[in-house]
PDB file of C-alpha atoms in Angstrom:
ATOM      1  CA  MET A   1     131.551 176.335 -21.489  1.00 45.00           C
ATOM      2  CA  VAL A   2     133.449 175.517 -18.366  1.00 46.00           C
ATOM      3  CA  SER A   3     131.937 173.050 -16.036  1.00 48.00           C
ATOM      4  CA  MET A   4     132.954 172.571 -12.471  1.00 48.00           C
ATOM      5  CA  ILE A   5     134.444 169.198 -11.666  1.00 48.00           C
ATOM      6  CA  LYS A   6     133.261 167.635  -8.480  1.00 49.00           C
ATOM      7  CA  ILE A   7     135.613 165.536  -6.386  1.00 49.00           C
ATOM      8  CA  HIS A   8     133.811 163.586  -3.696  1.00 52.00           C
ATOM      9  CA  GLY A   9     131.053 166.157  -3.631  1.00 50.00           C
ATOM     10  CA  ALA A  10     133.286 169.243  -3.153  1.00 49.00           C
ATOM     11  CA  GLY A  11     134.206 171.901  -5.689  1.00 56.00           C
ATOM     12  CA  VAL A  12     137.833 172.174  -6.942  1.00 54.00           C
ATOM     13  CA  ALA A  13     138.262 175.791  -5.749  1.00 56.00           C
ATOM     14  CA  PRO A  14     137.619 175.127  -2.034  1.00 57.00           C
ATOM     15  CA  VAL A  15     139.883 172.077  -2.148  1.00 54.00           C
ATOM     16  CA  ALA A  16     142.656 174.139  -3.777  1.00 54.00           C
ATOM     17  CA  VAL A  17     142.429 176.767  -1.011  1.00 52.00           C
ATOM     18  CA  LEU A  18     142.635 174.118   1.696  1.00 52.00           C
ATOM     19  CA  LEU A  19     145.577 172.491  -0.071  1.00 50.00           C
ATOM     20  CA  LEU A  20     147.349 175.885  -0.383  1.00 53.00           C
ATOM     21  CA  VAL A  21     146.862 176.670   3.338  1.00 53.00           C
ATOM     22  CA  ALA A  22     148.186 173.237   4.268  1.00 55.00           C
ATOM     23  CA  LEU A  23     151.297 173.644   2.101  1.00 54.00           C
ATOM     24  CA  LEU A  24     152.215 177.166   3.253  1.00 55.00           C
ATOM     25  CA  PRO A  25     154.970 177.365   5.891  1.00 56.00           C
ATOM     26  CA  SER A  26     153.707 178.144   9.406  1.00 53.00           C
ATOM     27  CA  HIS A  27     155.314 181.615   9.435  1.00 53.00           C
ATOM     28  CA  ALA A  28     153.766 182.666   6.125  1.00 50.00           C
ATOM     29  CA  SER A  29     150.747 184.941   6.150  1.00 50.00           C
ATOM     30  CA  THR A  30     147.597 184.208   4.285  1.00 49.00           C
ATOM     31  CA  THR A  31     146.397 187.815   4.218  1.00 52.00           C
ATOM     32  CA  MET A  32     147.084 190.112   1.319  1.00 53.00           C
ATOM     33  CA  ASP A  33     146.975 193.422   3.232  1.00 60.00           C
ATOM     34  CA  GLU A  34     150.435 193.237   4.853  1.00 62.00           C
ATOM     35  CA  PRO A  35     152.993 195.637   3.352  1.00 63.00           C
ATOM     36  CA  ALA A  36     156.256 194.321   2.067  1.00 61.00           C
ATOM     37  CA  VAL A  37     159.181 194.614   4.459  1.00 70.00           C
ATOM     38  CA  TYR A  38     161.719 197.131   3.132  1.00 65.00           C
ATOM     39  CA  LYS A  39     165.265 196.975   4.377  1.00 69.00           C
ATOM     40  CA  HIS A  40     167.122 200.235   3.806  1.00 69.00           C
ATOM     41  CA  ALA A  41     170.715 199.872   2.731  1.00 72.00           C
ATOM     42  CA  ALA A  42     172.778 203.043   2.975  1.00 70.00           C
ATOM     43  CA  PRO A  43     174.820 203.856  -0.100  1.00 72.00           C
ATOM     44  CA  ALA A  44     178.521 203.232   0.205  1.00 68.00           C
ATOM     45  CA  PRO A  45     180.501 206.355   1.099  1.00 65.00           C
ATOM     46  CA  SER A  46     182.232 208.093  -1.751  1.00 65.00           C
ATOM     47  CA  PRO A  47     185.987 207.537  -1.841  1.00 67.00           C
ATOM     48  CA  THR A  48     186.498 211.244  -2.567  1.00 68.00           C
ATOM     49  CA  SER A  49     187.819 213.811  -0.095  1.00 65.00           C
ATOM     50  CA  PRO A  50     186.325 213.902   3.430  1.00 66.00           C
ATOM     51  CA  ALA A  51     183.783 216.580   4.332  1.00 69.00           C
ATOM     52  CA  LYS A  52     185.194 219.818   5.740  1.00 74.00           C
ATOM     53  CA  ALA A  53     184.570 220.483   9.409  1.00 74.00           C
ATOM     54  CA  GLN A  54     182.160 223.315  10.141  1.00 76.00           C
ATOM     55  CA  PRO A  55     184.007 226.347  11.540  1.00 86.00           C
ATOM     56  CA  VAL A  56     183.304 227.039  15.187  1.00 92.00           C
ATOM     57  CA  ILE A  57     184.246 229.763  17.666  1.00 93.00           C
ATOM     58  CA  ILE A  58     184.838 228.761  21.295  1.00 95.00           C
ATOM     59  CA  VAL A  59     184.130 231.307  24.061  1.00 96.00           C
ATOM     60  CA  GLN A  60     185.054 230.356  27.609  1.00 97.00           C
ATOM     61  CA  GLY A  61     185.241 231.790  31.094  1.00 97.00           C
ATOM     62  CA  VAL A  62     184.507 231.240  34.773  1.00 98.00           C
ATOM     63  CA  ILE A  63     181.830 232.366  37.231  1.00 97.00           C
ATOM     64  CA  PHE A  64     182.593 232.768  40.941  1.00 97.00           C
ATOM     65  CA  CYS A  65     180.731 233.633  44.141  1.00 96.00           C
ATOM     66  CA  LYS A  66     182.485 236.585  45.836  1.00 95.00           C
ATOM     67  CA  SER A  67     183.405 236.444  49.553  1.00 92.00           C
ATOM     68  CA  CYS A  68     182.067 232.923  50.042  1.00 93.00           C
ATOM     69  CA  LYS A  69     184.353 230.097  51.140  1.00 92.00           C
ATOM     70  CA  LEU A  70     182.959 227.179  49.190  1.00 92.00           C
ATOM     71  CA  PRO A  71     184.838 224.208  47.675  1.00 93.00           C
ATOM     72  CA  GLY A  72     187.580 225.508  45.378  1.00 94.00           C
ATOM     73  CA  TYR A  73     187.900 228.816  47.284  1.00 95.00           C
ATOM     74  CA  ASN A  74     190.550 231.126  45.785  1.00 96.00           C
ATOM     75  CA  HIS A  75     192.183 233.232  48.517  1.00 95.00           C
ATOM     76  CA  ASP A  76     193.641 235.790  46.048  1.00 96.00           C
ATOM     77  CA  MET A  77     190.211 236.501  44.539  1.00 95.00           C
ATOM     78  CA  ASP A  78     188.277 236.005  47.792  1.00 96.00           C
ATOM     79  CA  ALA A  79     185.808 233.956  45.769  1.00 96.00           C
ATOM     80  CA  SER A  80     184.727 230.385  45.069  1.00 96.00           C
ATOM     81  CA  PRO A  81     183.649 228.702  41.821  1.00 97.00           C
ATOM     82  CA  LEU A  82     179.871 228.708  41.383  1.00 96.00           C
ATOM     83  CA  PRO A  83     178.665 225.430  39.804  1.00 96.00           C
ATOM     84  CA  ASN A  84     175.537 225.452  37.583  1.00 96.00           C
ATOM     85  CA  ALA A  85     175.580 229.200  36.910  1.00 97.00           C
ATOM     86  CA  THR A  86     175.217 230.399  33.300  1.00 97.00           C
ATOM     87  CA  ALA A  87     176.547 233.275  31.250  1.00 97.00           C
ATOM     88  CA  LYS A  88     175.149 235.035  28.189  1.00 96.00           C
ATOM     89  CA  LEU A  89     177.095 235.892  25.024  1.00 95.00           C
ATOM     90  CA  VAL A  90     175.835 238.907  23.096  1.00 92.00           C
ATOM     91  CA  CYS A  91     177.243 240.066  19.750  1.00 89.00           C
ATOM     92  CA  TYR A  92     175.866 243.215  18.122  1.00 82.00           C
ATOM     93  CA  GLY A  93     176.423 244.035  14.499  1.00 71.00           C
ATOM     94  CA  GLY A  94     175.353 246.003  11.491  1.00 61.00           C
ATOM     95  CA  ALA A  95     173.825 244.802   8.249  1.00 61.00           C
ATOM     96  CA  ASP A  96     174.727 241.328   7.089  1.00 59.00           C
ATOM     97  CA  LYS A  97     176.093 240.391   3.636  1.00 63.00           C
ATOM     98  CA  SER A  98     172.613 239.854   2.207  1.00 63.00           C
ATOM     99  CA  GLY A  99     171.714 243.470   2.933  1.00 61.00           C
ATOM    100  CA  GLY A 100     169.593 242.616   5.958  1.00 63.00           C
ATOM    101  CA  GLY A 101     169.266 244.987   8.880  1.00 66.00           C
ATOM    102  CA  TYR A 102     170.819 245.063  12.301  1.00 71.00           C
ATOM    103  CA  ARG A 103     171.478 241.610  13.800  1.00 76.00           C
ATOM    104  CA  VAL A 104     172.090 240.392  17.343  1.00 85.00           C
ATOM    105  CA  LEU A 105     173.493 237.037  18.434  1.00 88.00           C
ATOM    106  CA  ASN A 106     172.328 236.115  21.946  1.00 92.00           C
ATOM    107  CA  MET A 107     173.370 232.731  23.410  1.00 94.00           C
ATOM    108  CA  THR A 108     173.315 231.053  26.823  1.00 95.00           C
ATOM    109  CA  SER A 109     176.386 229.105  27.944  1.00 96.00           C
ATOM    110  CA  THR A 110     176.642 225.603  29.242  1.00 96.00           C
ATOM    111  CA  PRO A 111     176.075 225.468  33.019  1.00 97.00           C
ATOM    112  CA  THR A 112     179.346 225.927  34.871  1.00 97.00           C
ATOM    113  CA  ASP A 113     181.119 222.869  36.225  1.00 97.00           C
ATOM    114  CA  LYS A 114     182.534 222.495  39.758  1.00 96.00           C
ATOM    115  CA  THR A 115     185.443 224.790  38.814  1.00 97.00           C
ATOM    116  CA  GLY A 116     183.073 227.540  37.593  1.00 97.00           C
ATOM    117  CA  TYR A 117     184.042 226.946  33.919  1.00 98.00           C
ATOM    118  CA  PHE A 118     181.499 227.713  31.165  1.00 98.00           C
ATOM    119  CA  LEU A 119     181.630 227.327  27.409  1.00 96.00           C
ATOM    120  CA  PHE A 120     179.926 228.605  24.272  1.00 96.00           C
ATOM    121  CA  MET A 121     180.268 227.016  20.823  1.00 94.00           C
ATOM    122  CA  VAL A 122     179.347 229.571  18.155  1.00 92.00           C
ATOM    123  CA  TYR A 123     178.625 228.203  14.681  1.00 89.00           C
ATOM    124  CA  ASP A 124     177.390 231.494  13.196  1.00 84.00           C
ATOM    125  CA  VAL A 125     180.955 232.686  12.620  1.00 84.00           C
ATOM    126  CA  THR A 126     179.890 235.712  10.546  1.00 81.00           C
ATOM    127  CA  MET A 127     177.684 236.919  13.364  1.00 81.00           C
ATOM    128  CA  PHE A 128     180.442 236.447  15.943  1.00 82.00           C
ATOM    129  CA  SER A 129     182.861 238.581  13.972  1.00 67.00           C
ATOM    130  CA  ARG A 130     180.684 241.656  14.514  1.00 63.00           C
ATOM    131  CA  GLU A 131     181.849 244.852  16.172  1.00 67.00           C
ATOM    132  CA  SER A 132     180.731 244.319  19.749  1.00 83.00           C
ATOM    133  CA  ARG A 133     180.825 241.017  21.633  1.00 89.00           C
ATOM    134  CA  MET A 134     180.605 240.573  25.402  1.00 93.00           C
ATOM    135  CA  VAL A 135     179.868 237.976  28.050  1.00 95.00           C
ATOM    136  CA  HIS A 136     177.225 238.796  30.690  1.00 95.00           C
ATOM    137  CA  LEU A 137     176.019 237.153  33.892  1.00 95.00           C
ATOM    138  CA  ARG A 138     172.816 235.199  33.147  1.00 96.00           C
ATOM    139  CA  THR A 139     171.676 232.988  36.029  1.00 95.00           C
ATOM    140  CA  SER A 140     172.867 231.945  39.479  1.00 95.00           C
ATOM    141  CA  PRO A 141     171.861 228.549  40.818  1.00 94.00           C
ATOM    142  CA  THR A 142     171.269 229.849  44.338  1.00 92.00           C
ATOM    143  CA  VAL A 143     169.502 232.835  45.900  1.00 92.00           C
ATOM    144  CA  SER A 144     172.310 232.924  48.476  1.00 92.00           C
ATOM    145  CA  CYS A 145     174.723 234.236  45.848  1.00 94.00           C
ATOM    146  CA  ASP A 146     172.741 235.933  43.059  1.00 94.00           C
ATOM    147  CA  ALA A 147     173.635 239.650  43.197  1.00 95.00           C
ATOM    148  CA  PRO A 148     175.786 240.704  40.214  1.00 96.00           C
ATOM    149  CA  TYR A 149     179.228 241.712  41.482  1.00 95.00           C
ATOM    150  CA  LEU A 150     181.537 241.698  38.440  1.00 94.00           C
ATOM    151  CA  PRO A 151     180.192 243.398  36.472  1.00 94.00           C
ATOM    152  CA  ALA A 152     178.039 245.132  39.087  1.00 92.00           C
ATOM    153  CA  ASP A 153     175.163 245.454  36.617  1.00 90.00           C
ATOM    154  CA  ALA A 154     174.106 242.305  34.718  1.00 85.00           C
ATOM    155  CA  SER A 155     173.326 244.426  31.638  1.00 87.00           C
ATOM    156  CA  LEU A 156     177.023 245.301  31.436  1.00 90.00           C
ATOM    157  CA  GLY A 157     179.370 242.742  30.003  1.00 92.00           C
ATOM    158  CA  ILE A 158     182.980 241.621  30.090  1.00 94.00           C
ATOM    159  CA  ILE A 159     184.911 241.989  26.829  1.00 92.00           C
ATOM    160  CA  LEU A 160     186.609 239.039  25.206  1.00 93.00           C
ATOM    161  CA  GLU A 161     190.205 238.505  24.212  1.00 93.00           C
ATOM    162  CA  GLN A 162     191.384 236.176  21.480  1.00 92.00           C
ATOM    163  CA  SER A 163     193.822 233.367  22.272  1.00 93.00           C
ATOM    164  CA  GLU A 164     197.296 233.894  20.807  1.00 92.00           C
ATOM    165  CA  LYS A 165     197.726 230.180  20.103  1.00 93.00           C
ATOM    166  CA  LYS A 166     194.257 229.275  18.810  1.00 92.00           C
ATOM    167  CA  LYS A 167     192.564 231.955  16.723  1.00 88.00           C
ATOM    168  CA  ASN A 168     189.080 230.429  17.144  1.00 91.00           C
ATOM    169  CA  VAL A 169     189.195 230.554  20.988  1.00 94.00           C
ATOM    170  CA  TYR A 170     188.138 233.601  23.019  1.00 94.00           C
ATOM    171  CA  SER A 171     188.113 234.107  26.784  1.00 95.00           C
ATOM    172  CA  ALA A 172     186.441 236.627  29.065  1.00 95.00           C
ATOM    173  CA  LYS A 173     189.073 239.171  30.220  1.00 94.00           C
ATOM    174  CA  SER A 174     188.125 238.546  33.862  1.00 95.00           C
ATOM    175  CA  ALA A 175     186.003 236.184  35.909  1.00 96.00           C
ATOM    176  CA  LEU A 176     182.299 236.911  36.184  1.00 97.00           C
ATOM    177  CA  MET A 177     181.111 237.083  39.786  1.00 97.00           C
ATOM    178  CA  TYR A 178     177.986 237.004  41.875  1.00 96.00           C
ATOM    179  CA  ALA A 179     177.881 237.926  45.576  1.00 96.00           C
ATOM    180  CA  PRO A 180     175.349 237.485  48.383  1.00 95.00           C
ATOM    181  CA  ARG A 181     172.737 240.255  48.535  1.00 93.00           C
ATOM    182  CA  LYS A 182     172.755 242.559  51.570  1.00 91.00           C
ATOM    183  CA  GLY A 183     171.412 240.751  54.588  1.00 88.00           C
ATOM    184  CA  ARG A 184     171.957 237.282  53.061  1.00 89.00           C
ATOM    185  CA  LYS A 185     174.642 234.830  54.065  1.00 90.00           C
ATOM    186  CA  CYS A 186     176.841 232.755  51.788  1.00 89.00           C
ATOM    187  CA  PRO A 187     175.541 229.334  50.880  1.00 84.00           C
ATOM    188  CA  ARG A 188     176.828 226.704  53.328  1.00 76.00           C
ATOM    189  CA  HIS A 189     177.883 224.385  50.564  1.00 66.00           C
ATOM    190  CA  TYR A 190     177.268 223.855  46.927  1.00 58.00           C
TER     191      TYR A 190
END
């Protein structure tokens, strides 16, 4: 039989708890519900060969505003670069390797910069290598120059040509262009 020993009228258990709390460092917790702190250490990289880069196709071009003398105006084209416009890349193709049906790749470009330059980065290389691929006008940043001009119908596209130096780079065969609609004036600035 275990009997409780009394020290100055107090039980041993309460004294032990008080002693434990007094001896714990000030930053230590006395609760038991806190989860343990886990510090993740990433495994060391393997000294084997580096990972192969994912193949990518680059499609590039420019979008201009016809007959408007804005910054960057090109006298020979009678057009100015149209910043913040976008183009659309569409690739049509037949069945894929897995036996699936007809597939279409439809992408929107980066917004054009101050020179009218846009870019697509296509990672679905098998889809890009389909039969028909064209670049279309998508959006104009201003209602003052939003009528499709080249091509005259936004549903029509401009074909692409492959770079002779870099086989993964394609460019639109001509600039894409918007023009002011009838009765509208060119934007004053952009």
